Amino acid sequence: MNGKTVIVTGASDGIGKAIATQMKEKGYQVVIIGRSPKKTMAVGKELNVPYYVTDFTKLDEVRKLGQALKEKYPKIHILFNNAGGIYGKRVVTVDGFEKTFQINYLAHFLLTQILFDNLVAGHATVINTSSVGNSVLSKLDINDLNMEKKYSNTSAYGNAKLEGILFAKEFTKRYGNSGVSMVAFHPGNVLSNFASEAEGFIHGMYSFALRSKFAQRIFSMIPPDQGADTGVWLATTQPVKDWQPGQYYYKRKIAKPHKLANDSEVARSLWDQSEKMAGVVYPK
Ligand SMILES: NC(=O)c1ccc[n+]([C@@H]2O[C@H](COP(=O)([O-])OP(=O)(O)OC[C@H]3O[C@@H](n4cnc5c(N)ncnc54)[C@H](OP(=O)(O)O)[C@@H]3O)[C@@H](O)[C@H]2O)c1
């Protein structure tokens, strides 16, 4: 064990489980978070690591998780903000926010704020799992984060993945000197359950690919252990020296995100609205 603590959300399956497995193999003290109690316990036991069950559609559960991690792990060295997926018809959570936005982005914005001091203590790297969907699917209206005016499940997913990149940009602007580095990455088209609760084209594409080797070739699908590669590389190399905080990576290289990712007004507005929605204020 190298004594470094790694927290992975969405680690009960797919890319998060692969990241947790690879980080454990490299000697890190891994802590996993999942939604399904059964799946999360099974992965916790398989990897012999501590596990926490939290449903990100309930921000109160995220607050409890954050407090528990804050007390248990005074120094956090790596945080993977990875939980997420694409869903179906527009659903509003108990907190009043569009579900895709809340699970993929807002819950992680909240969790990162609660853990801020622990991340500073660990000179941490925070890695947001984004997606190529940030550029090809998003139709972000910064004045309608809950997509009340216009909703589709694909644009909700693209927006949430763009928000993960905007989070990394704005975090870097505000806390670049804090010792904490935040970055985003696309894992590739990974054979996983991430579209199992969706509908439409993306759901069809992933269901087909899970059954058909032919479809896997057409859509350049890769297994979760390969999808974990860029995330694990970011976690185990040096910010600034090996990669740039605030950027978006694919295959270990800087990739081009949606043009709004470079709009500093949009990033600031997203940050301000997120603080209000999550009911937190990051350190000034
Ligand atoms: N697969 C791809 O091609 C692809 C491409 C680009 C980006 N991504 C992103 O990669 C990340 C991981 O996805 P994956 O492909 O590994 O999918 P996956 O196998 O379905 O894993 C998703 C993980 O997120 C957790 N999760 C889902 N809803 C949650 C909720 N309400 N509260 C807490 N946790 C929740 C799941 O928990 P349970 O299993 O316990 O329910 C699971 O651990 C996601 O952010 C996804 O958007 C995936």
Short mmCIF file of C-alpha atoms and ligand atoms in Angstrom, two decimals:
data_model
loop_
_atom_site.label_atom_id
_atom_site.label_comp_id
_atom_site.label_asym_id
_atom_site.label_seq_id
_atom_site.Cartn_x
_atom_site.Cartn_y
_atom_site.Cartn_z
CA MET A 1 0.00 0.00 0.00
CA ASN A 2 1.32 3.48 -0.87
CA GLY A 3 -0.80 5.18 1.83
CA LYS A 4 -2.76 7.30 -0.67
CA THR A 5 -6.55 7.40 -0.46
CA VAL A 6 -8.65 7.19 -3.62
CA ILE A 7 -12.43 7.70 -3.64
CA VAL A 8 -14.32 6.42 -6.69
CA THR A 9 -18.02 7.20 -7.24
CA GLY A 10 -19.97 4.91 -9.55
CA ALA A 11 -17.58 2.09 -8.64
CA SER A 12 -20.19 -0.67 -8.35
CA ASP A 13 -20.02 -1.32 -12.09
CA GLY A 14 -18.37 -0.53 -15.43
CA ILE A 15 -15.60 2.07 -15.70
CA GLY A 16 -15.67 3.00 -12.00
CA LYS A 17 -15.22 -0.62 -10.95
CA ALA A 18 -12.34 -0.97 -13.45
CA ILE A 19 -10.72 2.23 -12.11
CA ALA A 20 -11.09 1.00 -8.51
CA THR A 21 -9.59 -2.38 -9.45
CA GLN A 22 -6.59 -0.85 -11.24
CA MET A 23 -5.91 1.70 -8.48
CA LYS A 24 -6.05 -1.08 -5.87
CA GLU A 25 -3.58 -3.13 -7.94
CA LYS A 26 -1.26 -0.11 -7.95
CA GLY A 27 -1.25 -0.06 -4.14
CA TYR A 28 -3.73 2.75 -3.37
CA GLN A 29 -6.18 2.66 -0.48
CA VAL A 30 -9.41 2.57 -2.50
CA VAL A 31 -12.86 3.51 -1.21
CA ILE A 32 -15.83 2.78 -3.44
CA ILE A 33 -19.25 4.38 -3.75
CA GLY A 34 -22.23 2.79 -5.52
CA ARG A 35 -25.99 3.14 -5.67
CA SER A 36 -27.14 -0.49 -5.58
CA PRO A 37 -26.48 -1.97 -2.11
CA LYS A 38 -26.12 -5.48 -3.53
CA LYS A 39 -23.70 -4.56 -6.33
CA THR A 40 -21.68 -2.18 -4.18
CA MET A 41 -21.25 -4.74 -1.39
CA ALA A 42 -20.23 -7.40 -3.93
CA VAL A 43 -17.52 -5.15 -5.44
CA GLY A 44 -16.39 -4.02 -1.98
CA LYS A 45 -15.95 -7.66 -0.96
CA GLU A 46 -14.33 -8.67 -4.26
CA LEU A 47 -11.72 -5.90 -3.97
CA ASN A 48 -11.57 -6.04 -0.17
CA VAL A 49 -12.11 -2.27 0.13
CA PRO A 50 -14.48 -0.07 2.17
CA TYR A 51 -17.75 0.73 0.42
CA TYR A 52 -20.55 3.28 0.80
CA VAL A 53 -24.03 3.17 -0.75
CA THR A 54 -25.47 6.51 -1.89
CA ASP A 55 -28.21 7.49 -4.31
CA PHE A 56 -27.16 10.73 -6.03
CA THR A 57 -30.79 11.53 -6.88
CA LYS A 58 -31.03 12.50 -3.18
CA LEU A 59 -28.70 15.31 -2.18
CA ASP A 60 -29.25 14.56 1.52
CA GLU A 61 -27.63 11.17 0.94
CA VAL A 62 -24.70 12.88 -0.79
CA ARG A 63 -24.33 15.23 2.21
CA LYS A 64 -24.26 12.25 4.60
CA LEU A 65 -21.73 10.46 2.40
CA GLY A 66 -19.55 13.60 2.25
CA GLN A 67 -19.59 14.01 6.03
CA ALA A 68 -18.75 10.33 6.59
CA LEU A 69 -15.80 10.48 4.14
CA LYS A 70 -14.64 13.82 5.55
CA GLU A 71 -14.38 12.37 9.06
CA LYS A 72 -12.90 9.02 8.06
CA TYR A 73 -10.29 10.22 5.52
CA PRO A 74 -8.63 13.51 6.59
CA LYS A 75 -6.36 13.37 3.52
CA ILE A 76 -7.87 12.42 0.17
CA HIS A 77 -5.34 12.12 -2.68
CA ILE A 78 -7.60 11.23 -5.61
CA LEU A 79 -11.33 11.74 -6.16
CA PHE A 80 -12.98 10.20 -9.20
CA ASN A 81 -16.30 11.96 -9.86
CA ASN A 82 -17.49 9.13 -12.08
CA ALA A 83 -21.06 8.06 -11.25
CA GLY A 84 -23.56 8.77 -13.98
CA GLY A 85 -25.37 7.71 -17.05
CA ILE A 86 -28.05 8.61 -19.57
CA TYR A 87 -31.73 8.23 -18.65
CA GLY A 88 -35.16 8.42 -20.27
CA LYS A 89 -38.04 10.88 -19.96
CA ARG A 90 -37.49 14.05 -17.92
CA VAL A 91 -37.59 13.27 -14.19
CA VAL A 92 -37.26 15.80 -11.39
CA THR A 93 -35.51 14.58 -8.22
CA VAL A 94 -36.73 15.09 -4.64
CA ASP A 95 -34.38 18.10 -4.60
CA GLY A 96 -36.20 19.68 -7.55
CA PHE A 97 -33.51 19.21 -10.22
CA GLU A 98 -33.47 17.37 -13.52
CA LYS A 99 -32.15 13.88 -12.75
CA THR A 100 -29.34 13.59 -15.36
CA PHE A 101 -27.97 16.99 -14.32
CA GLN A 102 -28.09 16.05 -10.63
CA ILE A 103 -26.51 12.58 -10.82
CA ASN A 104 -23.75 13.30 -13.34
CA TYR A 105 -22.86 16.82 -12.23
CA LEU A 106 -24.56 18.59 -9.29
CA ALA A 107 -24.10 15.77 -6.76
CA HIS A 108 -20.37 15.75 -7.60
CA PHE A 109 -20.16 19.54 -7.31
CA LEU A 110 -21.64 19.14 -3.80
CA LEU A 111 -19.45 16.17 -2.79
CA THR A 112 -16.28 17.96 -3.92
CA GLN A 113 -17.22 21.03 -1.86
CA ILE A 114 -17.81 18.96 1.29
CA LEU A 115 -14.43 17.23 0.82
CA PHE A 116 -12.56 20.42 -0.13
CA ASP A 117 -10.32 20.65 2.99
CA ASN A 118 -9.47 16.93 2.79
CA LEU A 119 -8.56 17.34 -0.90
CA VAL A 120 -6.31 20.31 -0.09
CA ALA A 121 -4.69 18.24 2.69
CA GLY A 122 -3.96 15.48 0.14
CA HIS A 123 -2.78 17.81 -2.71
CA ALA A 124 -5.44 15.92 -4.57
CA THR A 125 -6.27 15.26 -8.18
CA VAL A 126 -10.02 15.32 -8.92
CA ILE A 127 -11.05 13.56 -12.13
CA ASN A 128 -14.49 14.09 -13.66
CA THR A 129 -15.69 11.38 -16.06
CA SER A 130 -17.02 13.37 -19.00
CA SER A 131 -17.94 12.08 -22.45
CA VAL A 132 -17.58 12.94 -26.11
CA GLY A 133 -21.32 13.62 -25.70
CA ASN A 134 -20.28 17.00 -24.24
CA SER A 135 -19.58 18.19 -27.77
CA VAL A 136 -21.84 16.07 -29.98
CA LEU A 137 -25.01 15.91 -27.85
CA SER A 138 -25.12 19.02 -25.64
CA LYS A 139 -27.43 21.97 -26.23
CA LEU A 140 -26.62 23.80 -23.03
CA ASP A 141 -28.81 26.77 -22.12
CA ILE A 142 -27.10 28.24 -19.06
CA ASN A 143 -30.37 29.92 -18.08
CA ASP A 144 -32.24 26.59 -18.09
CA LEU A 145 -30.02 24.07 -16.26
CA ASN A 146 -33.08 22.00 -15.34
CA MET A 147 -34.17 21.83 -18.98
CA GLU A 148 -37.70 22.97 -18.20
CA LYS A 149 -38.08 24.71 -21.59
CA LYS A 150 -36.65 21.98 -23.80
CA TYR A 151 -35.63 18.44 -22.88
CA SER A 152 -34.29 15.38 -24.60
CA ASN A 153 -32.40 12.63 -22.80
CA THR A 154 -29.43 12.92 -25.17
CA SER A 155 -29.03 16.69 -24.75
CA ALA A 156 -29.48 16.31 -20.96
CA TYR A 157 -26.60 13.83 -20.99
CA GLY A 158 -24.42 16.00 -23.25
CA ASN A 159 -25.12 19.05 -21.08
CA ALA A 160 -24.20 17.21 -17.87
CA LYS A 161 -20.94 16.02 -19.41
CA LEU A 162 -20.13 19.56 -20.61
CA GLU A 163 -20.87 20.80 -17.08
CA GLY A 164 -18.21 18.40 -15.74
CA ILE A 165 -15.66 20.10 -18.03
CA LEU A 166 -16.86 23.61 -17.10
CA PHE A 167 -16.52 22.56 -13.44
CA ALA A 168 -12.88 21.56 -14.04
CA LYS A 169 -12.16 24.88 -15.87
CA GLU A 170 -13.73 27.09 -13.20
CA PHE A 171 -12.25 25.06 -10.33
CA THR A 172 -8.79 25.48 -11.87
CA LYS A 173 -9.34 29.22 -12.25
CA ARG A 174 -10.40 29.57 -8.61
CA TYR A 175 -8.19 26.99 -6.89
CA GLY A 176 -5.24 26.44 -9.24
CA ASN A 177 -2.92 27.50 -6.40
CA SER A 178 -4.56 25.37 -3.70
CA GLY A 179 -2.62 22.23 -4.58
CA VAL A 180 -5.82 20.55 -5.81
CA SER A 181 -6.00 19.84 -9.56
CA MET A 182 -9.20 19.04 -11.41
CA VAL A 183 -9.44 17.58 -14.92
CA ALA A 184 -12.02 15.81 -17.10
CA PHE A 185 -11.77 12.89 -19.53
CA HIS A 186 -13.71 10.82 -22.07
CA PRO A 187 -13.24 7.07 -21.51
CA GLY A 188 -14.22 6.00 -25.05
CA ASN A 189 -17.33 4.05 -26.05
CA VAL A 190 -17.31 1.52 -23.24
CA LEU A 191 -19.37 -1.67 -23.08
CA SER A 192 -21.27 -1.08 -19.84
CA ASN A 193 -24.75 -0.63 -18.40
CA PHE A 194 -24.61 3.17 -18.57
CA ALA A 195 -27.47 3.41 -21.09
CA SER A 196 -29.60 0.64 -19.56
CA GLU A 197 -32.10 3.12 -18.07
CA ALA A 198 -32.23 5.23 -21.25
CA GLU A 199 -34.41 5.14 -24.32
CA GLY A 200 -33.91 6.12 -27.96
CA PHE A 201 -30.81 5.82 -30.14
CA ILE A 202 -28.14 5.62 -27.42
CA HIS A 203 -30.07 2.92 -25.54
CA GLY A 204 -30.53 0.97 -28.80
CA MET A 205 -26.86 1.32 -29.72
CA TYR A 206 -25.60 0.07 -26.34
CA SER A 207 -28.16 -2.79 -26.08
CA PHE A 208 -27.21 -3.94 -29.58
CA ALA A 209 -23.49 -3.64 -28.80
CA LEU A 210 -23.82 -5.66 -25.59
CA ARG A 211 -25.21 -8.54 -27.71
CA SER A 212 -23.26 -8.22 -30.93
CA LYS A 213 -19.53 -8.37 -31.64
CA PHE A 214 -20.29 -6.82 -35.05
CA ALA A 215 -21.88 -3.76 -33.38
CA GLN A 216 -18.96 -3.52 -30.98
CA ARG A 217 -16.60 -3.18 -33.94
CA ILE A 218 -18.83 -0.65 -35.76
CA PHE A 219 -19.13 1.58 -32.69
CA SER A 220 -15.48 1.05 -31.63
CA MET A 221 -16.62 -0.27 -28.25
CA ILE A 222 -13.99 -1.13 -25.67
CA PRO A 223 -14.20 -3.07 -22.37
CA PRO A 224 -14.31 -1.13 -19.05
CA ASP A 225 -10.67 -1.91 -18.17
CA GLN A 226 -9.57 -0.05 -21.34
CA GLY A 227 -12.09 2.74 -20.66
CA ALA A 228 -10.40 3.28 -17.30
CA ASP A 229 -6.99 3.92 -18.89
CA THR A 230 -6.96 7.73 -19.27
CA GLY A 231 -8.54 8.22 -15.81
CA VAL A 232 -5.97 5.98 -14.13
CA TRP A 233 -3.18 7.69 -16.07
CA LEU A 234 -4.37 11.15 -14.89
CA ALA A 235 -4.56 9.84 -11.31
CA THR A 236 -1.08 8.35 -11.28
CA THR A 237 0.90 11.08 -13.09
CA GLN A 238 1.77 14.68 -12.20
CA PRO A 239 -0.53 17.64 -12.87
CA VAL A 240 1.16 20.50 -14.77
CA LYS A 241 4.20 18.31 -15.60
CA ASP A 242 2.31 15.49 -17.35
CA TRP A 243 -1.14 17.02 -17.99
CA GLN A 244 -2.93 20.35 -17.67
CA PRO A 245 -5.54 20.94 -14.94
CA GLY A 246 -8.84 22.31 -16.26
CA GLN A 247 -8.53 20.47 -19.56
CA TYR A 248 -10.51 17.64 -21.16
CA TYR A 249 -8.58 14.47 -22.15
CA TYR A 250 -9.17 11.49 -24.38
CA LYS A 251 -6.62 8.70 -24.92
CA ARG A 252 -4.15 10.54 -22.64
CA LYS A 253 -4.19 13.65 -24.86
CA ILE A 254 -5.99 17.00 -24.66
CA ALA A 255 -9.19 16.76 -26.72
CA LYS A 256 -11.43 19.48 -28.11
CA PRO A 257 -14.58 20.01 -26.05
CA HIS A 258 -17.75 21.93 -27.00
CA LYS A 259 -16.99 25.60 -27.69
CA LEU A 260 -18.97 26.65 -24.58
CA ALA A 261 -16.34 24.86 -22.47
CA ASN A 262 -14.08 27.88 -23.10
CA ASP A 263 -16.73 30.48 -22.24
CA SER A 264 -15.66 31.93 -18.89
CA GLU A 265 -19.04 33.64 -18.34
CA VAL A 266 -20.88 30.35 -18.76
CA ALA A 267 -18.44 28.63 -16.37
CA ARG A 268 -18.88 31.35 -13.74
CA SER A 269 -22.66 31.33 -14.07
CA LEU A 270 -22.79 27.52 -13.78
CA TRP A 271 -20.65 27.73 -10.63
CA ASP A 272 -22.82 30.43 -9.02
CA GLN A 273 -26.06 28.61 -9.82
CA SER A 274 -24.64 25.29 -8.62
CA GLU A 275 -23.68 26.78 -5.23
CA LYS A 276 -27.25 28.01 -4.79
CA MET A 277 -28.80 24.72 -5.96
CA ALA A 278 -26.55 22.54 -3.80
CA GLY A 279 -26.81 24.95 -0.86
CA VAL A 280 -23.04 25.30 -0.40
CA VAL A 281 -20.41 27.99 -0.78
CA TYR A 282 -16.86 27.03 -1.76
CA PRO A 283 -14.05 28.78 0.17
CA LYS A 284 -13.43 32.35 -0.99
N1 LIG B 1 -20.01 3.64 -21.22
C1 LIG B 1 -19.64 4.61 -22.03
O1 LIG B 1 -19.52 4.43 -23.25
C2 LIG B 1 -19.33 5.97 -21.49
C3 LIG B 1 -18.81 6.94 -22.36
C4 LIG B 1 -18.52 8.19 -21.87
C5 LIG B 1 -18.71 8.46 -20.52
N2 LIG B 1 -19.23 7.52 -19.70
C6 LIG B 1 -19.44 7.87 -18.29
O2 LIG B 1 -18.70 6.98 -17.47
C7 LIG B 1 -19.27 6.96 -16.17
C8 LIG B 1 -19.43 5.51 -15.72
O3 LIG B 1 -20.36 4.88 -16.58
P1 LIG B 1 -20.25 3.35 -17.00
O4 LIG B 1 -20.16 3.30 -18.46
O5 LIG B 1 -19.23 2.65 -16.19
O6 LIG B 1 -21.74 2.85 -16.62
P2 LIG B 1 -22.27 1.80 -15.54
O7 LIG B 1 -21.57 0.51 -15.69
O8 LIG B 1 -23.75 1.82 -15.65
O9 LIG B 1 -21.84 2.44 -14.15
C9 LIG B 1 -22.48 3.60 -13.68
C10 LIG B 1 -22.15 3.78 -12.22
O10 LIG B 1 -22.84 4.96 -11.75
C11 LIG B 1 -23.65 4.59 -10.64
N3 LIG B 1 -24.88 5.36 -10.59
C12 LIG B 1 -25.85 5.45 -11.52
N4 LIG B 1 -26.89 6.17 -11.06
C13 LIG B 1 -26.55 6.54 -9.80
C14 LIG B 1 -27.23 7.27 -8.78
N5 LIG B 1 -28.47 7.71 -8.92
N6 LIG B 1 -26.57 7.48 -7.61
C15 LIG B 1 -25.32 6.99 -7.41
N7 LIG B 1 -24.66 6.28 -8.32
C16 LIG B 1 -25.28 6.04 -9.50
C17 LIG B 1 -23.98 3.12 -10.84
O11 LIG B 1 -24.36 2.56 -9.59
P3 LIG B 1 -25.17 1.14 -9.50
O12 LIG B 1 -24.59 0.25 -10.54
O13 LIG B 1 -24.86 0.69 -8.08
O14 LIG B 1 -26.61 1.45 -9.74
C18 LIG B 1 -22.65 2.60 -11.38
O15 LIG B 1 -21.75 2.35 -10.34
C19 LIG B 1 -20.60 7.71 -16.27
O16 LIG B 1 -20.42 9.02 -15.77
C20 LIG B 1 -20.85 7.73 -17.77
O17 LIG B 1 -21.65 8.81 -18.15
C21 LIG B 1 -19.54 6.26 -20.15
#
